[in-house]
Short mmCIF file of C-alpha atoms in Angstrom, two decimals:
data_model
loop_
_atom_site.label_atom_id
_atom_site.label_comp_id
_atom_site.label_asym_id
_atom_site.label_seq_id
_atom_site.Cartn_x
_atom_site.Cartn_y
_atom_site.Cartn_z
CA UNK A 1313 0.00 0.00 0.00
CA UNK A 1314 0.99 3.31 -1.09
CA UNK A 1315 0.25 6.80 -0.38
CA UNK A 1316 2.64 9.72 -2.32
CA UNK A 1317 1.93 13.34 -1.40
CA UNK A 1318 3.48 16.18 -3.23
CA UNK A 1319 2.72 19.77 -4.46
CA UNK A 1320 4.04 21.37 -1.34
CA UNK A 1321 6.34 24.61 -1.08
CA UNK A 1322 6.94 28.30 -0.64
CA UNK A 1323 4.21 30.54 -1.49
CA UNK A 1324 3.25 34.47 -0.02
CA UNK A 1325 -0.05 34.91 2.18
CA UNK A 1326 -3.09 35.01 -0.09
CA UNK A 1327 -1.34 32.79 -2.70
CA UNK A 1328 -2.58 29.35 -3.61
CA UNK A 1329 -0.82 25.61 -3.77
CA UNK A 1330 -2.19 22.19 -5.02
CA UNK A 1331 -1.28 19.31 -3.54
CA UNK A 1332 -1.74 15.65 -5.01
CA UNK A 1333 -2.03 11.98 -3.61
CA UNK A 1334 -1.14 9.55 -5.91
CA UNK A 1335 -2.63 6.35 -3.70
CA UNK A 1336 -2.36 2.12 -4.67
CA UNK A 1337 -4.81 0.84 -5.65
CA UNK A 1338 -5.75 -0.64 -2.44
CA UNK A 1339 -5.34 2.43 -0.69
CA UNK A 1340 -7.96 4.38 -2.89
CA UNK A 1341 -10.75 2.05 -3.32
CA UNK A 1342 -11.11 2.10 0.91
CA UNK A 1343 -13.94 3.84 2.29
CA UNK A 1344 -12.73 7.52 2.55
CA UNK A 1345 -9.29 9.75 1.61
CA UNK A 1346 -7.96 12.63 3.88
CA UNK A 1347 -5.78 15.14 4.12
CA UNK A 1348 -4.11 15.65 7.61
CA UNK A 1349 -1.56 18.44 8.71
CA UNK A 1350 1.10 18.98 11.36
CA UNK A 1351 2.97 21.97 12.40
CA UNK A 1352 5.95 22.19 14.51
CA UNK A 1353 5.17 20.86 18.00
CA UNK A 1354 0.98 20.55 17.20
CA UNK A 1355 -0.87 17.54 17.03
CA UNK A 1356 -1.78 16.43 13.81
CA UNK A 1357 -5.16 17.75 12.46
CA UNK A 1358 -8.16 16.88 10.02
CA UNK A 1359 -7.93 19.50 7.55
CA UNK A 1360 -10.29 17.76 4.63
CA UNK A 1361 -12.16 14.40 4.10
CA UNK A 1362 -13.71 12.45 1.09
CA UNK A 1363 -15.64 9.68 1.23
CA UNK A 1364 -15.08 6.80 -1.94
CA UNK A 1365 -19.55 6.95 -2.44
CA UNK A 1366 -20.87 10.00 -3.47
CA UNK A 1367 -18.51 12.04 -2.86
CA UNK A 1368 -18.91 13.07 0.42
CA UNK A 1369 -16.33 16.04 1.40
CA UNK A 1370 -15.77 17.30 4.98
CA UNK A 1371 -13.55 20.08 5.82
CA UNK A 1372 -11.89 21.73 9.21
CA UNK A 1373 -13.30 25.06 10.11
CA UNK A 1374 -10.05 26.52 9.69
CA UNK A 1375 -10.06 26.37 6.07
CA UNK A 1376 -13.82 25.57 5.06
CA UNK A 1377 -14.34 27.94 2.02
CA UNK A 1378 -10.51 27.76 1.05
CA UNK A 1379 -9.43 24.12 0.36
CA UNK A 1380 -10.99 21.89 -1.65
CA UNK A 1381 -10.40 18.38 -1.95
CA UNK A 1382 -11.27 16.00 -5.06
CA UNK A 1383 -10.70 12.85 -6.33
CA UNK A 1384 -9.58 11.43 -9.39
CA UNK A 1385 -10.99 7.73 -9.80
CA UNK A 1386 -9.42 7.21 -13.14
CA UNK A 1387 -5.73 8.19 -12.10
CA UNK A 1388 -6.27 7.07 -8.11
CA UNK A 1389 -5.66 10.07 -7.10
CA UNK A 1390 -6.77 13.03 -4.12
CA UNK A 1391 -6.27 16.64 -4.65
CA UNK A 1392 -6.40 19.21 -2.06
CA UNK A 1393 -6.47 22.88 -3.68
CA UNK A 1394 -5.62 25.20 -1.34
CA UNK A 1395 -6.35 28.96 -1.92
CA UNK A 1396 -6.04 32.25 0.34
CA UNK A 1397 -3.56 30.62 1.85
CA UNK A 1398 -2.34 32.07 5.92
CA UNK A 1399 1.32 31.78 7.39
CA UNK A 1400 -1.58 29.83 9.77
CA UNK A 1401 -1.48 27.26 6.89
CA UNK A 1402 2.16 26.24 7.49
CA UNK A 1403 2.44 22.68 8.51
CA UNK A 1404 3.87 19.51 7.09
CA UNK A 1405 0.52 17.85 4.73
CA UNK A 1406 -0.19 14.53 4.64
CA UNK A 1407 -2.88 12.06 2.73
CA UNK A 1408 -4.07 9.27 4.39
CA UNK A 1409 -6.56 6.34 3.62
CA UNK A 1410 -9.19 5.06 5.82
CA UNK A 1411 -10.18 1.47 4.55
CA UNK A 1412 -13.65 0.74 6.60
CA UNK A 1413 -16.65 3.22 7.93
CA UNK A 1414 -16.06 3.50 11.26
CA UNK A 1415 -17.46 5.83 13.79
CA UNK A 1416 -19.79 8.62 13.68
CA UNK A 1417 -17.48 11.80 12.35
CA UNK A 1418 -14.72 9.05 12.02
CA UNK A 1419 -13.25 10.74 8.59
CA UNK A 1420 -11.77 13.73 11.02
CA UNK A 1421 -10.03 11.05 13.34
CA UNK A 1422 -6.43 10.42 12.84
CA UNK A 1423 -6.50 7.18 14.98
CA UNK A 1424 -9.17 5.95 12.27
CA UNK A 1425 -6.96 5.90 9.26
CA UNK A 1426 -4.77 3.04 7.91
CA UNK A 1427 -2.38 4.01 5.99
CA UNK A 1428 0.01 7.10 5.58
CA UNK A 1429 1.82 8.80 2.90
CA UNK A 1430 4.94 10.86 3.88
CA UNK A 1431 4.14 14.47 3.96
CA UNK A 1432 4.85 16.91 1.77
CA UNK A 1433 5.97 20.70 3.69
CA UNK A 1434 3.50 23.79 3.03
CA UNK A 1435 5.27 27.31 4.30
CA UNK A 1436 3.16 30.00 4.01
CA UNK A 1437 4.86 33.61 4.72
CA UNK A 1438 3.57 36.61 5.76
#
């Protein structure tokens, strides 16, 4: 099983980045994809969610009406576009794959995914 993130980097406040997932197989056809971030001594936090049926998307309050995450069913890949971004937004990003529906609001739990891709580093400046 494998996640890939990329797309991170250097952009100014109020600019915009994309980041990608390319995800096995396996991976993608679980139950929901996320995107999860970390900054420098935080804990790691649901930024987006989107479930395999429908799509369903979920997003943090912190960037509800900035990000938007897709997915690609064709290519097996997740797509988080981030706009307006904040220094706020700095934070190592990383996909992740949750295989089975699990608890109620489970697509915002870290402890409920399976699988990990590496990160890929976001710096926002102001």
């Amino acid at each position: 099983v494998q996640l890939q993130a990329s797309g991170g980097g250097l952009v100014q406040a109020g600019g915009s980045l994309r980041l990608s997932c390319a995800a096995s197989e396996r991976a993608f056809s679980g139950y929901a994809m996320g995107w999860f971030r970390q900054a420098p001594g935080k804990e790691r936090q649901f930024v987006a969610g989107i479930i395999r049926d429908g799509p369903l998307t979920y997003y943090s309050d912190a960037v509800k009406g900035r990000f938007t995450i897709s997915r690609d069913n064709d290519k097996n890949t997740v797509t988080l576009q981030m706009n307006s971004l904040k220094p706020e937004d700095t934070a190592i990003y990383y996909c992740a794959s949750q295989l089975q529906q699990g608890v109620h609001l489970g697509i915002r739990r870290a402890d409920k995914y399976d699988y990990w891709g590496q990160g890929t580093q976001v710096t926002v400046s102001s």
